[in-house]
Amino acid sequence: MDRNLAGKPPVEVIEMPFVQVIEYDTDRPAEVRALSEEWGQQQLSNAPARMTLAEDRERPGHFVMVAEFDSYDQAMAHSAQPETDAYASRMRRLAKGEPRFVNLEVAQRET
């Protein structure tokens, strides 16, 4: 029987083939949270299946946003919407420096 790195038998993979991670620093965390809450209330087409905003406990002011999409194409369609561009522009104004983007093709996901 094949096992994964944790020594467990493989589990069913839940389809979530594309994840975008955005990292940035800000000294305006309350405004970042308010903007993220506002953004989460919008119901755009091609919206991520799940969005998570987290602040690094070891580095206050360092945030990571994780957006999970069903596909790369869905993520790119979402990114192309004017509302997404407006949100990204507002987020950049709250950030110190340029955000770092990591685009990931999901190989396996366990629950």
mmCIF file of N, CA and C in Angstrom:
data_model
loop_
_atom_site.group_PDB
_atom_site.id
_atom_site.type_symbol
_atom_site.label_atom_id
_atom_site.label_comp_id
_atom_site.label_asym_id
_atom_site.label_seq_id
_atom_site.Cartn_x
_atom_site.Cartn_y
_atom_site.Cartn_z
ATOM 1 N N MET A 1 0.846 -1.179 0.000
ATOM 2 C CA MET A 1 0.000 0.000 0.000
ATOM 3 C C MET A 1 0.886 1.234 0.000
ATOM 4 N N ASP A 2 0.606 2.136 -0.909
ATOM 5 C CA ASP A 2 1.347 3.396 -0.954
ATOM 6 C C ASP A 2 1.005 4.236 0.256
ATOM 7 N N ARG A 3 1.989 5.014 0.727
ATOM 8 C CA ARG A 3 1.779 5.908 1.861
ATOM 9 C C ARG A 3 2.314 7.287 1.493
ATOM 10 N N ASN A 4 1.743 8.329 2.115
ATOM 11 C CA ASN A 4 2.238 9.673 1.864
ATOM 12 C C ASN A 4 3.401 9.967 2.806
ATOM 13 N N LEU A 5 3.905 11.183 2.775
ATOM 14 C CA LEU A 5 5.076 11.535 3.588
ATOM 15 C C LEU A 5 4.822 11.415 5.082
ATOM 16 N N ALA A 6 3.575 11.552 5.521
ATOM 17 C CA ALA A 6 3.263 11.441 6.948
ATOM 18 C C ALA A 6 3.081 9.985 7.364
ATOM 19 N N GLY A 7 3.248 9.045 6.420
ATOM 20 C CA GLY A 7 3.115 7.641 6.742
ATOM 21 C C GLY A 7 1.689 7.146 6.754
ATOM 22 N N LYS A 8 0.756 7.952 6.281
ATOM 23 C CA LYS A 8 -0.649 7.579 6.266
ATOM 24 C C LYS A 8 -1.007 7.035 4.891
ATOM 25 N N PRO A 9 -2.013 6.168 4.830
ATOM 26 C CA PRO A 9 -2.472 5.731 3.507
ATOM 27 C C PRO A 9 -3.024 6.929 2.744
ATOM 28 N N PRO A 10 -2.956 6.890 1.408
ATOM 29 C CA PRO A 10 -3.491 8.013 0.636
ATOM 30 C C PRO A 10 -4.982 8.194 0.901
ATOM 31 N N VAL A 11 -5.424 9.432 0.813
ATOM 32 C CA VAL A 11 -6.836 9.733 0.994
ATOM 33 C C VAL A 11 -7.382 10.297 -0.302
ATOM 34 N N GLU A 12 -8.681 10.369 -0.389
ATOM 35 C CA GLU A 12 -9.308 10.914 -1.580
ATOM 36 C C GLU A 12 -8.901 12.371 -1.744
ATOM 37 N N VAL A 13 -8.524 12.731 -2.938
ATOM 38 C CA VAL A 13 -8.130 14.099 -3.229
ATOM 39 C C VAL A 13 -9.380 14.894 -3.564
ATOM 40 N N ILE A 14 -9.577 16.011 -2.876
ATOM 41 C CA ILE A 14 -10.688 16.908 -3.158
ATOM 42 C C ILE A 14 -10.222 17.846 -4.263
ATOM 43 N N GLU A 15 -11.011 17.973 -5.306
ATOM 44 C CA GLU A 15 -10.594 18.808 -6.427
ATOM 45 C C GLU A 15 -10.557 20.281 -6.029
ATOM 46 N N MET A 16 -9.394 20.862 -6.061
ATOM 47 C CA MET A 16 -9.166 22.279 -5.791
ATOM 48 C C MET A 16 -7.843 22.593 -6.471
ATOM 49 N N PRO A 17 -7.840 22.595 -7.793
ATOM 50 C CA PRO A 17 -6.570 22.573 -8.491
ATOM 51 C C PRO A 17 -5.746 23.850 -8.551
ATOM 52 N N PHE A 18 -6.221 24.990 -8.053
ATOM 53 C CA PHE A 18 -5.405 26.191 -8.152
ATOM 54 C C PHE A 18 -5.553 27.037 -6.899
ATOM 55 N N VAL A 19 -4.426 27.456 -6.360
ATOM 56 C CA VAL A 19 -4.401 28.299 -5.164
ATOM 57 C C VAL A 19 -3.483 29.481 -5.436
ATOM 58 N N GLN A 20 -3.945 30.663 -5.069
ATOM 59 C CA GLN A 20 -3.098 31.850 -5.162
ATOM 60 C C GLN A 20 -2.838 32.354 -3.745
ATOM 61 N N VAL A 21 -1.564 32.570 -3.448
ATOM 62 C CA VAL A 21 -1.145 33.081 -2.151
ATOM 63 C C VAL A 21 -0.577 34.483 -2.381
ATOM 64 N N ILE A 22 -1.052 35.430 -1.576
ATOM 65 C CA ILE A 22 -0.577 36.810 -1.680
ATOM 66 C C ILE A 22 -0.051 37.204 -0.308
ATOM 67 N N GLU A 23 1.210 37.606 -0.272
ATOM 68 C CA GLU A 23 1.838 38.037 0.985
ATOM 69 C C GLU A 23 2.145 39.520 0.901
ATOM 70 N N TYR A 24 1.923 40.219 2.012
ATOM 71 C CA TYR A 24 2.233 41.642 2.041
ATOM 72 C C TYR A 24 2.372 42.096 3.486
ATOM 73 N N ASP A 25 3.010 43.241 3.644
ATOM 74 C CA ASP A 25 3.166 43.868 4.956
ATOM 75 C C ASP A 25 2.358 45.154 4.980
ATOM 76 N N THR A 26 1.828 45.476 6.156
ATOM 77 C CA THR A 26 1.085 46.723 6.313
ATOM 78 C C THR A 26 1.178 47.196 7.760
ATOM 79 N N ASP A 27 1.108 48.497 7.938
ATOM 80 C CA ASP A 27 1.013 49.052 9.285
ATOM 81 C C ASP A 27 -0.413 49.566 9.516
ATOM 82 N N ARG A 28 -1.343 49.095 8.647
ATOM 83 C CA ARG A 28 -2.749 49.487 8.731
ATOM 84 C C ARG A 28 -3.644 48.237 8.768
ATOM 85 N N PRO A 29 -3.413 47.339 9.736
ATOM 86 C CA PRO A 29 -4.138 46.056 9.741
ATOM 87 C C PRO A 29 -5.651 46.181 9.880
ATOM 88 N N ALA A 30 -6.139 47.169 10.631
ATOM 89 C CA ALA A 30 -7.589 47.325 10.778
ATOM 90 C C ALA A 30 -8.230 47.662 9.430
ATOM 91 N N GLU A 31 -7.556 48.474 8.633
ATOM 92 C CA GLU A 31 -8.079 48.831 7.313
ATOM 93 C C GLU A 31 -8.025 47.644 6.365
ATOM 94 N N VAL A 32 -6.984 46.832 6.495
ATOM 95 C CA VAL A 32 -6.879 45.618 5.679
ATOM 96 C C VAL A 32 -8.029 44.676 5.999
ATOM 97 N N ARG A 33 -8.302 44.477 7.280
ATOM 98 C CA ARG A 33 -9.402 43.586 7.678
ATOM 99 C C ARG A 33 -10.740 44.122 7.181
ATOM 100 N N ALA A 34 -10.964 45.421 7.312
ATOM 101 C CA ALA A 34 -12.224 46.024 6.855
ATOM 102 C C ALA A 34 -12.379 45.857 5.337
ATOM 103 N N LEU A 35 -11.320 46.092 4.600
ATOM 104 C CA LEU A 35 -11.376 45.927 3.147
ATOM 105 C C LEU A 35 -11.639 44.470 2.782
ATOM 106 N N SER A 36 -11.000 43.546 3.484
ATOM 107 C CA SER A 36 -11.209 42.123 3.212
ATOM 108 C C SER A 36 -12.637 41.694 3.522
ATOM 109 N N GLU A 37 -13.208 42.228 4.595
ATOM 110 C CA GLU A 37 -14.601 41.922 4.920
ATOM 111 C C GLU A 37 -15.535 42.472 3.843
ATOM 112 N N GLU A 38 -15.275 43.686 3.403
ATOM 113 C CA GLU A 38 -16.075 44.291 2.328
ATOM 114 C C GLU A 38 -15.985 43.437 1.066
ATOM 115 N N TRP A 39 -14.771 43.022 0.739
ATOM 116 C CA TRP A 39 -14.538 42.208 -0.455
ATOM 117 C C TRP A 39 -15.267 40.869 -0.348
ATOM 118 N N GLY A 40 -15.249 40.280 0.826
ATOM 119 C CA GLY A 40 -15.901 38.989 1.035
ATOM 120 C C GLY A 40 -17.411 39.047 0.883
ATOM 121 N N GLN A 41 -17.997 40.212 1.065
ATOM 122 C CA GLN A 41 -19.444 40.365 0.944
ATOM 123 C C GLN A 41 -19.891 40.523 -0.506
ATOM 124 N N GLN A 42 -18.955 40.832 -1.398
ATOM 125 C CA GLN A 42 -19.302 40.959 -2.813
ATOM 126 C C GLN A 42 -19.445 39.560 -3.411
ATOM 127 N N GLN A 43 -20.438 39.381 -4.253
ATOM 128 C CA GLN A 43 -20.679 38.093 -4.891
ATOM 129 C C GLN A 43 -20.307 38.195 -6.368
ATOM 130 N N LEU A 44 -19.032 38.114 -6.675
ATOM 131 C CA LEU A 44 -18.582 38.208 -8.058
ATOM 132 C C LEU A 44 -18.628 36.837 -8.721
ATOM 133 N N SER A 45 -18.828 36.851 -10.034
ATOM 134 C CA SER A 45 -18.713 35.586 -10.752
ATOM 135 C C SER A 45 -17.250 35.150 -10.692
ATOM 136 N N ASN A 46 -17.032 33.889 -10.752
ATOM 137 C CA ASN A 46 -15.680 33.314 -10.693
ATOM 138 C C ASN A 46 -14.987 33.576 -9.362
ATOM 139 N N ALA A 47 -15.746 33.855 -8.314
ATOM 140 C CA ALA A 47 -15.145 34.107 -7.000
ATOM 141 C C ALA A 47 -14.433 32.846 -6.506
ATOM 142 N N PRO A 48 -13.429 33.018 -5.657
ATOM 143 C CA PRO A 48 -12.748 31.847 -5.102
ATOM 144 C C PRO A 48 -13.728 30.957 -4.324
ATOM 145 N N ALA A 49 -13.444 29.675 -4.331
ATOM 146 C CA ALA A 49 -14.241 28.738 -3.545
ATOM 147 C C ALA A 49 -14.058 29.014 -2.057
ATOM 148 N N ARG A 50 -12.871 29.458 -1.696
ATOM 149 C CA ARG A 50 -12.568 29.784 -0.300
ATOM 150 C C ARG A 50 -11.482 30.851 -0.282
ATOM 151 N N MET A 51 -11.603 31.780 0.663
ATOM 152 C CA MET A 51 -10.610 32.837 0.834
ATOM 153 C C MET A 51 -10.250 32.914 2.308
ATOM 154 N N THR A 52 -8.957 32.952 2.582
ATOM 155 C CA THR A 52 -8.478 33.036 3.953
ATOM 156 C C THR A 52 -7.503 34.197 4.066
ATOM 157 N N LEU A 53 -7.683 35.032 5.087
ATOM 158 C CA LEU A 53 -6.744 36.107 5.396
ATOM 159 C C LEU A 53 -6.156 35.794 6.759
ATOM 160 N N ALA A 54 -4.834 35.773 6.840
ATOM 161 C CA ALA A 54 -4.172 35.446 8.099
ATOM 162 C C ALA A 54 -3.028 36.418 8.354
ATOM 163 N N GLU A 55 -2.818 36.708 9.639
ATOM 164 C CA GLU A 55 -1.688 37.551 10.039
ATOM 165 C C GLU A 55 -0.663 36.667 10.732
ATOM 166 N N ASP A 56 0.590 36.842 10.388
ATOM 167 C CA ASP A 56 1.688 36.063 10.956
ATOM 168 C C ASP A 56 1.861 36.428 12.434
ATOM 169 N N ARG A 57 1.746 35.451 13.309
ATOM 170 C CA ARG A 57 1.888 35.696 14.758
ATOM 171 C C ARG A 57 3.296 36.142 15.134
ATOM 172 N N GLU A 58 4.284 35.691 14.367
ATOM 173 C CA GLU A 58 5.679 36.021 14.668
ATOM 174 C C GLU A 58 6.121 37.334 14.034
ATOM 175 N N ARG A 59 5.360 37.823 13.072
ATOM 176 C CA ARG A 59 5.706 39.059 12.369
ATOM 177 C C ARG A 59 4.454 39.917 12.246
ATOM 178 N N PRO A 60 4.060 40.603 13.320
ATOM 179 C CA PRO A 60 2.862 41.457 13.242
ATOM 180 C C PRO A 60 2.949 42.407 12.051
ATOM 181 N N GLY A 61 1.820 42.544 11.361
ATOM 182 C CA GLY A 61 1.787 43.390 10.174
ATOM 183 C C GLY A 61 2.091 42.648 8.891
ATOM 184 N N HIS A 62 2.467 41.363 8.990
ATOM 185 C CA HIS A 62 2.712 40.533 7.802
ATOM 186 C C HIS A 62 1.479 39.661 7.579
ATOM 187 N N PHE A 63 0.830 39.833 6.434
ATOM 188 C CA PHE A 63 -0.404 39.127 6.131
ATOM 189 C C PHE A 63 -0.215 38.169 4.963
ATOM 190 N N VAL A 64 -0.997 37.109 4.989
ATOM 191 C CA VAL A 64 -1.039 36.150 3.904
ATOM 192 C C VAL A 64 -2.505 35.934 3.546
ATOM 193 N N MET A 65 -2.812 36.100 2.274
ATOM 194 C CA MET A 65 -4.155 35.825 1.782
ATOM 195 C C MET A 65 -4.067 34.598 0.887
ATOM 196 N N VAL A 66 -4.965 33.642 1.112
ATOM 197 C CA VAL A 66 -4.992 32.412 0.331
ATOM 198 C C VAL A 66 -6.352 32.329 -0.365
ATOM 199 N N ALA A 67 -6.338 32.306 -1.685
ATOM 200 C CA ALA A 67 -7.568 32.192 -2.482
ATOM 201 C C ALA A 67 -7.539 30.847 -3.198
ATOM 202 N N GLU A 68 -8.562 30.028 -2.968
ATOM 203 C CA GLU A 68 -8.649 28.705 -3.585
ATOM 204 C C GLU A 68 -9.692 28.733 -4.694
ATOM 205 N N PHE A 69 -9.284 28.298 -5.884
ATOM 206 C CA PHE A 69 -10.155 28.279 -7.052
ATOM 207 C C PHE A 69 -10.296 26.856 -7.577
ATOM 208 N N ASP A 70 -11.369 26.625 -8.321
ATOM 209 C CA ASP A 70 -11.585 25.319 -8.935
ATOM 210 C C ASP A 70 -10.621 25.063 -10.083
ATOM 211 N N SER A 71 -10.140 26.135 -10.708
ATOM 212 C CA SER A 71 -9.217 25.964 -11.830
ATOM 213 C C SER A 71 -8.405 27.239 -12.031
ATOM 214 N N TYR A 72 -7.316 27.097 -12.758
ATOM 215 C CA TYR A 72 -6.496 28.244 -13.127
ATOM 216 C C TYR A 72 -7.317 29.210 -13.982
ATOM 217 N N ASP A 73 -8.088 28.657 -14.936
ATOM 218 C CA ASP A 73 -8.900 29.508 -15.805
ATOM 219 C C ASP A 73 -9.898 30.338 -15.010
ATOM 220 N N GLN A 74 -10.513 29.739 -13.995
ATOM 221 C CA GLN A 74 -11.454 30.475 -13.147
ATOM 222 C C GLN A 74 -10.728 31.612 -12.426
ATOM 223 N N ALA A 75 -9.539 31.330 -11.905
ATOM 224 C CA ALA A 75 -8.766 32.358 -11.199
ATOM 225 C C ALA A 75 -8.413 33.511 -12.127
ATOM 226 N N MET A 76 -8.022 33.201 -13.360
ATOM 227 C CA MET A 76 -7.655 34.252 -14.304
ATOM 228 C C MET A 76 -8.883 35.070 -14.720
ATOM 229 N N ALA A 77 -10.029 34.422 -14.872
ATOM 230 C CA ALA A 77 -11.260 35.149 -15.189
ATOM 231 C C ALA A 77 -11.633 36.080 -14.034
ATOM 232 N N HIS A 78 -11.457 35.599 -12.813
ATOM 233 C CA HIS A 78 -11.733 36.422 -11.634
ATOM 234 C C HIS A 78 -10.782 37.620 -11.588
ATOM 235 N N SER A 79 -9.516 37.374 -11.855
ATOM 236 C CA SER A 79 -8.516 38.446 -11.837
ATOM 237 C C SER A 79 -8.789 39.499 -12.895
ATOM 238 N N ALA A 80 -9.413 39.108 -13.999
ATOM 239 C CA ALA A 80 -9.665 40.032 -15.101
ATOM 240 C C ALA A 80 -10.866 40.947 -14.855
ATOM 241 N N GLN A 81 -11.651 40.683 -13.831
ATOM 242 C CA GLN A 81 -12.820 41.515 -13.558
ATOM 243 C C GLN A 81 -12.404 42.876 -13.022
ATOM 244 N N PRO A 82 -13.069 43.941 -13.434
ATOM 245 C CA PRO A 82 -12.709 45.288 -12.955
ATOM 246 C C PRO A 82 -12.818 45.424 -11.433
ATOM 247 N N GLU A 83 -13.779 44.723 -10.821
ATOM 248 C CA GLU A 83 -13.930 44.792 -9.367
ATOM 249 C C GLU A 83 -12.712 44.212 -8.654
ATOM 250 N N THR A 84 -12.160 43.151 -9.219
ATOM 251 C CA THR A 84 -10.962 42.543 -8.631
ATOM 252 C C THR A 84 -9.782 43.501 -8.739
ATOM 253 N N ASP A 85 -9.659 44.157 -9.877
ATOM 254 C CA ASP A 85 -8.582 45.125 -10.075
ATOM 255 C C ASP A 85 -8.714 46.292 -9.098
ATOM 256 N N ALA A 86 -9.944 46.763 -8.890
ATOM 257 C CA ALA A 86 -10.178 47.865 -7.951
ATOM 258 C C ALA A 86 -9.799 47.453 -6.527
ATOM 259 N N TYR A 87 -10.175 46.228 -6.138
ATOM 260 C CA TYR A 87 -9.819 45.715 -4.809
ATOM 261 C C TYR A 87 -8.299 45.629 -4.665
ATOM 262 N N ALA A 88 -7.624 45.088 -5.675
ATOM 263 C CA ALA A 88 -6.164 44.942 -5.617
ATOM 264 C C ALA A 88 -5.488 46.313 -5.499
ATOM 265 N N SER A 89 -6.016 47.297 -6.212
ATOM 266 C CA SER A 89 -5.444 48.654 -6.122
ATOM 267 C C SER A 89 -5.595 49.221 -4.721
ATOM 268 N N ARG A 90 -6.773 49.036 -4.135
ATOM 269 C CA ARG A 90 -6.993 49.522 -2.765
ATOM 270 C C ARG A 90 -6.079 48.792 -1.780
ATOM 271 N N MET A 91 -5.901 47.485 -1.978
ATOM 272 C CA MET A 91 -5.036 46.705 -1.090
ATOM 273 C C MET A 91 -3.581 47.163 -1.209
ATOM 274 N N ARG A 92 -3.144 47.451 -2.427
ATOM 275 C CA ARG A 92 -1.763 47.917 -2.623
ATOM 276 C C ARG A 92 -1.511 49.228 -1.879
ATOM 277 N N ARG A 93 -2.517 50.096 -1.819
ATOM 278 C CA ARG A 93 -2.347 51.370 -1.106
ATOM 279 C C ARG A 93 -2.193 51.160 0.394
ATOM 280 N N LEU A 94 -2.721 50.050 0.908
ATOM 281 C CA LEU A 94 -2.589 49.741 2.339
ATOM 282 C C LEU A 94 -1.290 48.994 2.655
ATOM 283 N N ALA A 95 -0.678 48.422 1.628
ATOM 284 C CA ALA A 95 0.528 47.614 1.828
ATOM 285 C C ALA A 95 1.783 48.480 1.842
ATOM 286 N N LYS A 96 2.781 47.967 2.537
ATOM 287 C CA LYS A 96 4.115 48.573 2.514
ATOM 288 C C LYS A 96 4.921 47.774 1.491
ATOM 289 N N GLY A 97 5.204 48.374 0.356
ATOM 290 C CA GLY A 97 5.913 47.658 -0.702
ATOM 291 C C GLY A 97 4.935 46.856 -1.559
ATOM 292 N N GLU A 98 5.486 46.152 -2.513
ATOM 293 C CA GLU A 98 4.675 45.350 -3.433
ATOM 294 C C GLU A 98 4.345 43.997 -2.816
ATOM 295 N N PRO A 99 3.103 43.553 -2.991
ATOM 296 C CA PRO A 99 2.741 42.215 -2.523
ATOM 297 C C PRO A 99 3.516 41.145 -3.303
ATOM 298 N N ARG A 100 3.686 40.002 -2.680
ATOM 299 C CA ARG A 100 4.331 38.845 -3.316
ATOM 300 C C ARG A 100 3.233 37.850 -3.670
ATOM 301 N N PHE A 101 3.188 37.423 -4.935
ATOM 302 C CA PHE A 101 2.186 36.478 -5.414
ATOM 303 C C PHE A 101 2.837 35.124 -5.652
ATOM 304 N N VAL A 102 2.160 34.076 -5.217
ATOM 305 C CA VAL A 102 2.589 32.705 -5.479
ATOM 306 C C VAL A 102 1.384 31.987 -6.072
ATOM 307 N N ASN A 103 1.537 31.447 -7.276
ATOM 308 C CA ASN A 103 0.467 30.740 -7.967
ATOM 309 C C ASN A 103 0.772 29.249 -7.961
ATOM 310 N N LEU A 104 -0.133 28.476 -7.376
ATOM 311 C CA LEU A 104 0.127 27.063 -7.112
ATOM 312 C C LEU A 104 -0.894 26.152 -7.780
ATOM 313 N N GLU A 105 -0.415 25.161 -8.520
ATOM 314 C CA GLU A 105 -1.251 24.083 -9.016
ATOM 315 C C GLU A 105 -1.291 23.034 -7.904
ATOM 316 N N VAL A 106 -2.477 22.721 -7.414
ATOM 317 C CA VAL A 106 -2.605 21.784 -6.305
ATOM 318 C C VAL A 106 -2.395 20.355 -6.813
ATOM 319 N N ALA A 107 -1.454 19.654 -6.197
ATOM 320 C CA ALA A 107 -1.169 18.272 -6.573
ATOM 321 C C ALA A 107 -1.964 17.297 -5.716
ATOM 322 N N GLN A 108 -2.174 17.644 -4.461
ATOM 323 C CA GLN A 108 -2.915 16.768 -3.539
ATOM 324 C C GLN A 108 -3.414 17.593 -2.368
ATOM 325 N N ARG A 109 -4.587 17.245 -1.895
ATOM 326 C CA ARG A 109 -5.138 17.919 -0.717
ATOM 327 C C ARG A 109 -5.809 16.875 0.155
ATOM 328 N N GLU A 110 -5.447 16.863 1.419
ATOM 329 C CA GLU A 110 -6.020 15.907 2.351
ATOM 330 C C GLU A 110 -6.916 16.628 3.335
ATOM 331 N N THR A 111 -7.953 15.941 3.778
ATOM 332 C CA THR A 111 -8.825 16.515 4.792
ATOM 333 C C THR A 111 -8.851 15.645 6.013
#
